[in-house]
Amino acid sequence: LHLSIRRQRQMCIRDRVINGASGQPAATMVLNGIQNSPQCTAPYAGQPENGRFISLNMGVSTGSAADMQSVLNDDRFYFSEANWKFIGADGSVIDQPATVSTYSCIPPNQTIPLGIAPGQNLQGSVILDIPQQAGTLVYTDPVIHDGWEWQVQ
């Protein structure tokens, strides 16, 4: 898979960063790469429900508690697989590419935790279940109703 990055909107997010009131990053999310059809290693791994698994190699970092509070209304960044969707090259939409099978594919210590505290810099994987090779991955933060898009081919 090849990926390209495109900004979705300009309101709070610029270059994969949610800026806080001070102008410093409150949260930053970076997609470092995509692995096609990763091997599931968790004991109760299931089969893909939408077509095939992909593994997103992610980096997530957070800023100060004050900056996080100013835009996220919390001093935690709630990164969740449930905030992703996939839009296929044919226009079909998978609103929940995170399925029961994706949550049970890899051990929890290889994923990014749900509530990320201030001042953290984490790396981990996100497993998604998508039907097509080409399309757009969209991550939308439900608190600020904005997010990022990545084109996959």
Coordinates of N, CA, C and O in Angstrom, one line a residue:
L1 N 0.8 -1.2 0.0 CA 0.0 0.0 0.0 C 0.9 1.2 0.0 O 1.9 1.3 0.7
H2 N 0.5 2.2 -0.7 CA 1.1 3.5 -0.7 C 0.2 4.5 0.0 O -1.0 4.3 0.0
L3 N 0.7 5.5 0.7 CA -0.2 6.4 1.3 C 0.3 7.8 1.0 O 1.4 8.1 0.7
S4 N -0.7 8.7 1.0 CA -0.5 10.1 0.9 C -1.4 10.8 1.9 O -2.4 10.3 2.3
I5 N -0.9 11.9 2.3 CA -1.6 12.6 3.4 C -2.2 13.9 2.9 O -1.6 14.7 2.2
R6 N -3.5 14.2 3.3 CA -4.2 15.4 2.9 C -4.9 15.9 4.1 O -5.5 15.2 4.9
R7 N -4.8 17.2 4.3 CA -5.6 17.8 5.4 C -7.0 17.8 5.1 O -7.4 18.1 4.0
Q8 N -7.9 17.6 6.1 CA -9.3 17.5 5.9 C -9.9 18.9 6.0 O -10.6 19.4 5.1
R9 N -9.7 19.6 7.1 CA -10.2 21.0 7.2 C -9.1 21.8 8.0 O -8.2 21.2 8.5
Q10 N -9.3 23.1 8.0 CA -8.3 23.9 8.6 C -8.7 24.4 10.0 O -7.9 25.1 10.6
M11 N -9.9 24.1 10.6 CA -10.3 24.7 11.8 C -9.3 24.6 13.0 O -8.7 25.6 13.4
C12 N -9.1 23.4 13.5 CA -8.1 23.3 14.6 C -6.9 22.5 14.2 O -5.9 22.5 14.9
I13 N -7.0 21.7 13.1 CA -6.0 20.8 12.8 C -5.2 21.3 11.6 O -5.7 21.6 10.6
R14 N -3.9 21.3 11.8 CA -3.0 21.6 10.7 C -1.9 20.6 10.7 O -1.3 20.3 11.8
D15 N -1.6 20.0 9.6 CA -0.5 19.0 9.5 C -0.5 18.0 10.6 O 0.5 17.7 11.3
R16 N -1.6 17.4 10.8 CA -1.8 16.3 11.8 C -1.6 16.7 13.2 O -1.3 15.9 14.1
V17 N -1.9 17.9 13.5 CA -1.7 18.4 14.9 C -3.0 19.1 15.3 O -3.6 19.9 14.6
I18 N -3.4 18.9 16.6 CA -4.5 19.7 17.2 C -3.8 20.7 18.1 O -3.1 20.3 19.0
N19 N -3.9 22.0 17.7 CA -3.2 23.0 18.5 C -4.1 23.5 19.7 O -5.3 23.6 19.5
G20 N -3.5 23.7 20.8 CA -4.1 24.2 22.0 C -4.2 25.7 22.0 O -3.8 26.4 21.0
A21 N -4.8 26.2 23.0 CA -4.9 27.7 23.2 C -3.6 28.5 23.1 O -3.6 29.6 22.6
S22 N -2.5 27.8 23.5 CA -1.2 28.5 23.5 C -0.6 28.5 22.1 O 0.4 29.1 21.9
G23 N -1.2 27.8 21.2 CA -0.6 27.6 19.9 C 0.3 26.4 19.8 O 0.8 26.1 18.7
Q24 N 0.6 25.8 20.9 CA 1.4 24.6 20.9 C 0.5 23.3 20.7 O -0.6 23.4 21.0
P25 N 1.1 22.3 20.2 CA 0.3 21.0 20.0 C -0.3 20.5 21.2 O 0.4 20.3 22.2
A26 N -1.6 20.2 21.2 CA -2.3 19.5 22.3 C -2.2 18.0 22.0 O -2.1 17.2 22.9
A27 N -2.3 17.6 20.7 CA -2.1 16.2 20.3 C -1.6 16.2 18.9 O -2.0 17.0 18.1
T28 N -0.8 15.2 18.6 CA -0.2 15.0 17.3 C -0.4 13.5 17.0 O -0.1 12.7 17.8
M29 N -0.8 13.3 15.7 CA -1.0 11.9 15.3 C -0.3 11.7 14.0 O -0.5 12.5 13.0
V30 N 0.6 10.7 13.9 CA 1.4 10.5 12.7 C 1.2 9.1 12.2 O 1.3 8.1 13.0
L31 N 0.9 8.9 10.9 CA 0.8 7.6 10.3 C 2.2 7.3 9.7 O 2.6 7.9 8.7
N32 N 3.0 6.4 10.3 CA 4.3 6.1 9.8 C 4.3 5.1 8.7 O 5.3 5.0 8.0
G33 N 3.3 4.3 8.6 CA 3.3 3.3 7.5 C 2.1 2.4 7.7 O 1.4 2.4 8.7
I34 N 1.8 1.6 6.6 CA 0.7 0.7 6.6 C 1.3 -0.7 6.2 O 2.0 -0.8 5.2
Q35 N 0.9 -1.7 6.9 CA 1.2 -3.1 6.6 C 0.0 -3.8 6.1 O -1.1 -3.8 6.7
N36 N 0.1 -4.4 4.9 CA -1.0 -5.1 4.3 C -1.1 -6.5 4.9 O -0.1 -7.2 5.0
S37 N -2.3 -7.0 5.2 CA -2.5 -8.4 5.7 C -1.5 -8.8 6.8 O -0.8 -9.8 6.7
P38 N -1.5 -8.0 8.0 CA -0.6 -8.4 9.1 C -1.0 -9.8 9.7 O -2.2 -10.2 9.6
Q39 N 0.0 -10.4 10.3 CA -0.3 -11.7 10.9 C -0.9 -11.4 12.3 O -0.3 -10.6 13.1
C40 N -2.0 -11.9 12.6 CA -2.6 -11.8 13.9 C -2.0 -12.7 14.9 O -1.8 -13.9 14.6
T41 N -1.5 -12.2 16.0 CA -0.7 -13.0 17.0 C -1.4 -13.1 18.3 O -0.9 -13.9 19.2
A42 N -2.6 -12.5 18.6 CA -3.3 -12.7 19.8 C -4.0 -14.0 19.9 O -4.3 -14.6 18.8
P43 N -4.2 -14.6 21.1 CA -4.7 -15.9 21.2 C -6.1 -16.1 20.6 O -6.4 -17.2 20.2
Y44 N -6.9 -15.1 20.6 CA -8.3 -15.3 20.1 C -8.6 -14.5 18.8 O -9.7 -14.0 18.6
A45 N -7.6 -14.4 18.0 CA -7.7 -13.7 16.7 C -8.7 -14.3 15.8 O -8.8 -15.5 15.7
G46 N -9.5 -13.5 15.2 CA -10.5 -13.9 14.2 C -10.2 -13.6 12.8 O -9.1 -13.1 12.5
Q47 N -11.1 -13.8 11.9 CA -11.0 -13.6 10.5 C -11.5 -12.2 10.2 O -12.4 -11.7 10.8
P48 N -11.0 -11.5 9.1 CA -11.6 -10.3 8.6 C -13.1 -10.4 8.3 O -13.5 -11.4 7.8
E49 N -13.9 -9.4 8.7 CA -15.3 -9.3 8.4 C -15.6 -8.5 7.2 O -16.6 -8.8 6.5
N50 N -14.8 -7.5 6.9 CA -15.0 -6.6 5.7 C -14.2 -7.0 4.5 O -14.4 -6.4 3.4
G51 N -13.2 -7.8 4.7 CA -12.4 -8.2 3.5 C -10.9 -8.6 3.9 O -10.5 -9.7 3.7
R52 N -10.2 -7.6 4.5 CA -8.8 -7.9 4.8 C -8.4 -6.9 5.9 O -8.9 -5.8 6.0
F53 N -7.4 -7.3 6.7 CA -6.8 -6.5 7.7 C -5.7 -5.6 7.1 O -4.9 -6.1 6.2
I54 N -5.5 -4.4 7.7 CA -4.3 -3.6 7.5 C -3.9 -3.2 8.9 O -4.7 -3.1 9.8
S55 N -2.6 -3.0 9.0 CA -2.0 -2.5 10.3 C -1.4 -1.1 10.1 O -0.6 -0.9 9.2
L56 N -1.9 -0.2 10.8 CA -1.4 1.2 10.8 C -0.3 1.4 11.8 O -0.6 1.1 13.0
N57 N 0.9 1.7 11.5 CA 1.9 2.0 12.4 C 1.8 3.5 12.8 O 2.1 4.3 12.0
M58 N 1.3 3.7 14.0 CA 1.0 5.1 14.4 C 1.9 5.6 15.5 O 2.4 4.9 16.3
G59 N 2.1 6.9 15.5 CA 2.7 7.7 16.6 C 1.7 8.7 17.1 O 1.1 9.4 16.3
V60 N 1.5 8.8 18.4 CA 0.6 9.7 19.0 C 1.4 10.4 20.1 O 1.9 9.7 21.0
S61 N 1.4 11.7 20.1 CA 2.0 12.4 21.2 C 1.0 13.5 21.7 O 0.2 14.0 21.0
T62 N 1.2 13.9 23.0 CA 0.3 14.9 23.6 C 1.1 16.0 24.2 O 2.3 15.8 24.6
G63 N 0.5 17.2 24.3 CA 1.1 18.3 24.8 C 0.8 18.5 26.3 O 0.6 17.5 27.0
S64 N 0.7 19.8 26.7 CA 0.4 20.1 28.1 C -1.0 19.8 28.4 O -1.9 19.8 27.6
A65 N -1.3 19.6 29.7 CA -2.7 19.4 30.2 C -3.5 20.6 29.8 O -4.7 20.5 29.5
A66 N -3.0 21.8 30.0 CA -3.7 23.1 29.7 C -4.1 23.1 28.2 O -5.2 23.5 27.9
D67 N -3.2 22.8 27.3 CA -3.5 22.8 25.9 C -4.5 21.8 25.5 O -5.4 22.0 24.7
M68 N -4.4 20.6 26.1 CA -5.3 19.5 25.9 C -6.7 19.9 26.3 O -7.7 19.8 25.6
Q69 N -6.8 20.5 27.5 CA -8.1 21.0 28.1 C -8.7 22.1 27.2 O -9.9 22.1 27.0
S70 N -7.9 22.9 26.6 CA -8.4 24.1 25.9 C -9.1 23.7 24.6 O -10.1 24.3 24.2
V71 N -8.8 22.5 24.0 CA -9.5 22.1 22.7 C -10.2 20.8 22.9 O -11.2 20.6 22.2
L72 N -9.7 19.9 23.8 CA -10.4 18.6 23.9 C -11.3 18.5 25.1 O -12.0 17.5 25.3
N73 N -11.4 19.6 25.9 CA -12.2 19.6 27.1 C -11.9 18.5 28.0 O -12.7 18.0 28.8
D74 N -10.6 18.1 28.0 CA -10.2 17.0 28.9 C -8.7 17.1 28.9 O -8.1 17.6 28.0
D75 N -8.0 16.5 29.9 CA -6.6 16.4 29.9 C -6.1 15.1 29.4 O -5.0 14.6 29.7
R76 N -7.0 14.4 28.6 CA -6.6 13.1 28.0 C -7.0 13.2 26.5 O -8.0 13.9 26.2
F77 N -6.2 12.6 25.7 CA -6.6 12.5 24.3 C -7.1 11.1 24.1 O -6.4 10.1 24.3
Y78 N -8.4 10.9 23.8 CA -9.0 9.6 23.7 C -8.9 9.1 22.2 O -9.8 9.3 21.4
F79 N -7.8 8.5 22.0 CA -7.5 7.8 20.7 C -8.3 6.5 20.6 O -8.1 5.7 21.5
S80 N -9.1 6.3 19.6 CA -9.9 5.1 19.6 C -10.0 4.5 18.1 O -10.2 5.3 17.2
E81 N -9.9 3.2 18.0 CA -10.1 2.6 16.7 C -11.5 2.9 16.2 O -11.7 2.8 15.0
A82 N -12.4 3.1 17.1 CA -13.8 3.4 16.7 C -14.0 4.7 16.0 O -15.0 4.9 15.4
N83 N -13.0 5.6 16.0 CA -13.1 6.9 15.3 C -12.6 6.8 13.9 O -12.5 7.9 13.2
W84 N -12.3 5.7 13.3 CA -11.9 5.5 11.9 C -13.1 5.2 11.0 O -14.0 4.5 11.5
K85 N -13.0 5.5 9.8 CA -13.8 5.0 8.7 C -13.0 4.9 7.5 O -11.9 5.5 7.3
F86 N -13.5 4.1 6.5 CA -12.8 3.8 5.2 C -13.8 4.2 4.1 O -14.9 3.7 4.1
I87 N -13.3 5.0 3.2 CA -14.1 5.3 2.0 C -13.4 4.6 0.8 O -12.2 5.0 0.5
G88 N -14.0 3.7 0.2 CA -13.4 2.9 -0.9 C -13.3 3.8 -2.2 O -14.0 4.8 -2.3
A89 N -12.4 3.4 -3.1 CA -12.2 4.1 -4.3 C -13.5 4.2 -5.1 O -13.7 5.1 -5.9
D90 N -14.4 3.2 -4.9 CA -15.7 3.2 -5.6 C -16.8 4.0 -4.9 O -17.9 4.0 -5.3
G91 N -16.4 4.7 -3.7 CA -17.3 5.5 -3.0 C -18.0 4.8 -1.9 O -18.7 5.4 -1.1
S92 N -17.9 3.5 -1.7 CA -18.5 2.7 -0.6 C -17.8 3.2 0.7 O -16.7 3.5 0.8
V93 N -18.6 3.2 1.7 CA -18.2 3.6 3.0 C -18.3 2.5 4.1 O -19.3 1.9 4.2
I94 N -17.2 2.3 4.8 CA -17.2 1.4 6.0 C -17.1 2.3 7.2 O -16.0 2.8 7.4
D95 N -18.2 2.5 7.9 CA -18.2 3.4 9.1 C -17.4 2.8 10.3 O -17.0 3.5 11.1
Q96 N -17.3 1.5 10.3 CA -16.7 0.8 11.4 C -15.6 -0.2 10.9 O -15.9 -1.4 11.0
P97 N -14.5 0.2 10.4 CA -13.5 -0.7 10.0 C -12.8 -1.4 11.2 O -12.0 -2.3 11.0
A98 N -13.1 -0.9 12.4 CA -12.6 -1.6 13.6 C -13.7 -2.5 14.0 O -14.8 -2.1 14.4
T99 N -13.4 -3.8 13.9 CA -14.4 -4.9 14.2 C -14.0 -5.7 15.4 O -12.8 -5.5 15.9
V100 N -14.8 -6.6 15.8 CA -14.4 -7.5 16.9 C -13.1 -8.2 16.6 O -12.2 -8.4 17.4
S101 N -13.0 -8.6 15.3 CA -11.8 -9.3 14.8 C -10.5 -8.4 14.9 O -9.4 -8.9 15.2
T102 N -10.7 -7.1 14.6 CA -9.5 -6.3 14.6 C -9.0 -6.0 16.1 O -7.8 -5.9 16.3
Y103 N -10.0 -5.9 17.0 CA -9.6 -5.7 18.4 C -8.9 -7.0 19.0 O -8.1 -6.9 19.9
S104 N -9.1 -8.1 18.4 CA -8.5 -9.4 19.0 C -7.4 -9.9 18.1 O -6.9 -11.0 18.3
C105 N -6.9 -9.0 17.2 CA -5.8 -9.5 16.3 C -4.4 -9.4 16.9 O -3.6 -10.4 16.8
I106 N -4.1 -8.4 17.7 CA -2.8 -8.3 18.3 C -3.0 -8.0 19.8 O -4.0 -7.5 20.2
P107 N -2.0 -8.3 20.6 CA -2.0 -8.1 22.0 C -2.2 -6.6 22.4 O -1.6 -5.7 21.6
P108 N -2.9 -6.3 23.4 CA -3.1 -4.8 23.8 C -1.8 -4.0 24.0 O -1.8 -2.9 23.7
N109 N -0.7 -4.7 24.4 CA 0.6 -4.0 24.6 C 1.2 -3.5 23.3 O 2.2 -2.8 23.3
Q110 N 0.7 -3.9 22.1 CA 1.1 -3.5 20.8 C 0.3 -2.4 20.2 O 0.5 -1.9 19.1
T111 N -0.8 -2.0 20.9 CA -1.7 -1.0 20.4 C -1.5 0.4 21.2 O -0.7 0.5 22.1
I112 N -2.2 1.4 20.7 CA -2.2 2.7 21.4 C -3.3 2.7 22.4 O -4.5 2.4 22.1
P113 N -3.1 3.1 23.7 CA -4.1 3.1 24.7 C -5.2 4.1 24.4 O -5.0 5.1 23.7
L114 N -6.4 3.9 25.0 CA -7.5 4.8 24.7 C -7.3 6.2 25.3 O -7.4 7.2 24.6
G115 N -7.0 6.4 26.5 CA -6.8 7.7 27.1 C -5.3 8.0 27.3 O -4.7 7.5 28.2
I116 N -4.9 9.0 26.5 CA -3.4 9.3 26.5 C -3.2 10.6 27.4 O -3.8 11.6 27.1
A117 N -2.4 10.5 28.4 CA -2.2 11.6 29.3 C -1.3 12.7 28.7 O -0.6 12.4 27.7
P118 N -1.2 13.9 29.3 CA -0.3 14.9 28.8 C 1.1 14.5 28.8 O 1.6 13.7 29.6
G119 N 1.9 15.0 27.8 CA 3.3 14.8 27.8 C 3.8 13.4 27.3 O 4.9 13.1 27.6
Q120 N 2.9 12.7 26.7 CA 3.3 11.3 26.3 C 3.6 11.3 24.8 O 3.1 12.1 24.0
N121 N 4.5 10.3 24.4 CA 4.9 10.1 23.1 C 4.8 8.6 22.9 O 5.7 7.9 23.3
L122 N 3.8 8.1 22.2 CA 3.5 6.7 22.1 C 3.6 6.2 20.7 O 3.2 6.9 19.7
Q123 N 4.0 4.9 20.5 CA 4.0 4.3 19.2 C 3.2 3.0 19.4 O 3.2 2.3 20.4
G124 N 2.4 2.6 18.3 CA 1.7 1.4 18.4 C 1.0 1.1 17.1 O 1.1 1.9 16.1
S125 N 0.3 0.0 17.0 CA -0.4 -0.4 15.8 C -1.9 -0.3 16.0 O -2.5 -0.4 17.1
V126 N -2.6 0.0 14.9 CA -4.1 0.0 14.8 C -4.4 -1.0 13.7 O -3.9 -0.8 12.6
I127 N -5.2 -2.0 14.0 CA -5.7 -2.9 13.0 C -7.0 -2.5 12.5 O -7.9 -2.3 13.3
L128 N -7.2 -2.4 11.2 CA -8.5 -2.1 10.6 C -8.8 -3.2 9.6 O -8.0 -3.9 9.1
D129 N -10.1 -3.3 9.3 CA -10.6 -4.3 8.4 C -11.3 -3.6 7.3 O -12.4 -3.0 7.5
I130 N -10.7 -3.6 6.1 CA -11.3 -2.9 5.0 C -11.5 -3.8 3.8 O -10.9 -4.9 3.6
P131 N -12.5 -3.5 2.9 CA -12.8 -4.3 1.8 C -12.0 -4.2 0.5 O -12.0 -5.1 -0.3
Q132 N -11.3 -3.0 0.4 CA -10.6 -2.7 -0.8 C -9.2 -2.3 -0.5 O -8.9 -1.8 0.6
Q133 N -8.3 -2.3 -1.5 CA -7.0 -1.9 -1.3 C -6.9 -0.3 -1.5 O -6.1 0.3 -0.8
A134 N -7.6 0.3 -2.3 CA -7.5 1.7 -2.6 C -8.7 2.4 -2.0 O -9.8 2.0 -2.0
G135 N -8.4 3.6 -1.4 CA -9.5 4.4 -0.8 C -8.9 5.5 0.1 O -7.7 5.8 0.0
T136 N -9.7 5.9 1.0 CA -9.3 6.9 2.0 C -9.6 6.5 3.4 O -10.7 6.1 3.7
L137 N -8.6 6.5 4.3 CA -8.8 6.3 5.7 C -9.1 7.6 6.3 O -8.3 8.6 6.1
V138 N -10.1 7.7 7.2 CA -10.5 9.0 7.8 C -10.5 8.7 9.3 O -11.1 7.8 9.8
Y139 N -9.8 9.6 10.1 CA -9.9 9.6 11.6 C -10.5 10.9 12.0 O -10.0 11.9 11.7
T140 N -11.6 10.8 12.7 CA -12.4 12.0 13.1 C -12.4 11.9 14.6 O -13.0 11.0 15.2
D141 N -11.9 13.0 15.3 CA -12.0 13.1 16.7 C -13.5 13.6 17.1 O -13.9 14.6 16.6
P142 N -14.2 12.8 17.9 CA -15.6 13.2 18.1 C -15.8 14.4 19.0 O -16.9 15.0 19.0
V143 N -14.8 14.8 19.7 CA -14.9 16.0 20.5 C -14.8 17.3 19.7 O -15.6 18.2 19.9
I144 N -13.9 17.4 18.8 CA -13.7 18.6 18.0 C -14.3 18.5 16.6 O -14.4 19.4 15.8
H145 N -14.9 17.3 16.3 CA -15.5 17.0 15.0 C -14.7 17.4 13.8 O -15.1 18.0 12.8
D146 N -13.4 17.0 13.9 CA -12.5 17.3 12.8 C -11.5 16.2 12.8 O -11.5 15.4 13.7
G147 N -10.7 16.1 11.8 CA -9.7 15.0 11.8 C -8.8 15.0 10.6 O -8.6 16.0 10.0
W148 N -8.3 13.8 10.3 CA -7.2 13.6 9.3 C -7.7 12.6 8.3 O -8.5 11.7 8.6
E149 N -7.2 12.7 7.0 CA -7.4 11.7 6.0 C -6.1 11.3 5.4 O -5.2 12.0 5.3
W150 N -6.1 10.0 5.1 CA -4.9 9.4 4.4 C -5.4 8.6 3.2 O -6.3 7.8 3.3
Q151 N -4.9 8.9 2.0 CA -5.2 8.2 0.8 C -4.3 6.9 0.8 O -3.1 7.0 1.0
V152 N -5.0 5.8 0.5 CA -4.2 4.5 0.4 C -4.5 3.9 -1.0 O -5.5 4.0 -1.5
Q153 N -3.4 3.4 -1.6 CA -3.5 2.8 -2.9 C -2.7 1.5 -3.0 O -1.8 1.3 -2.3

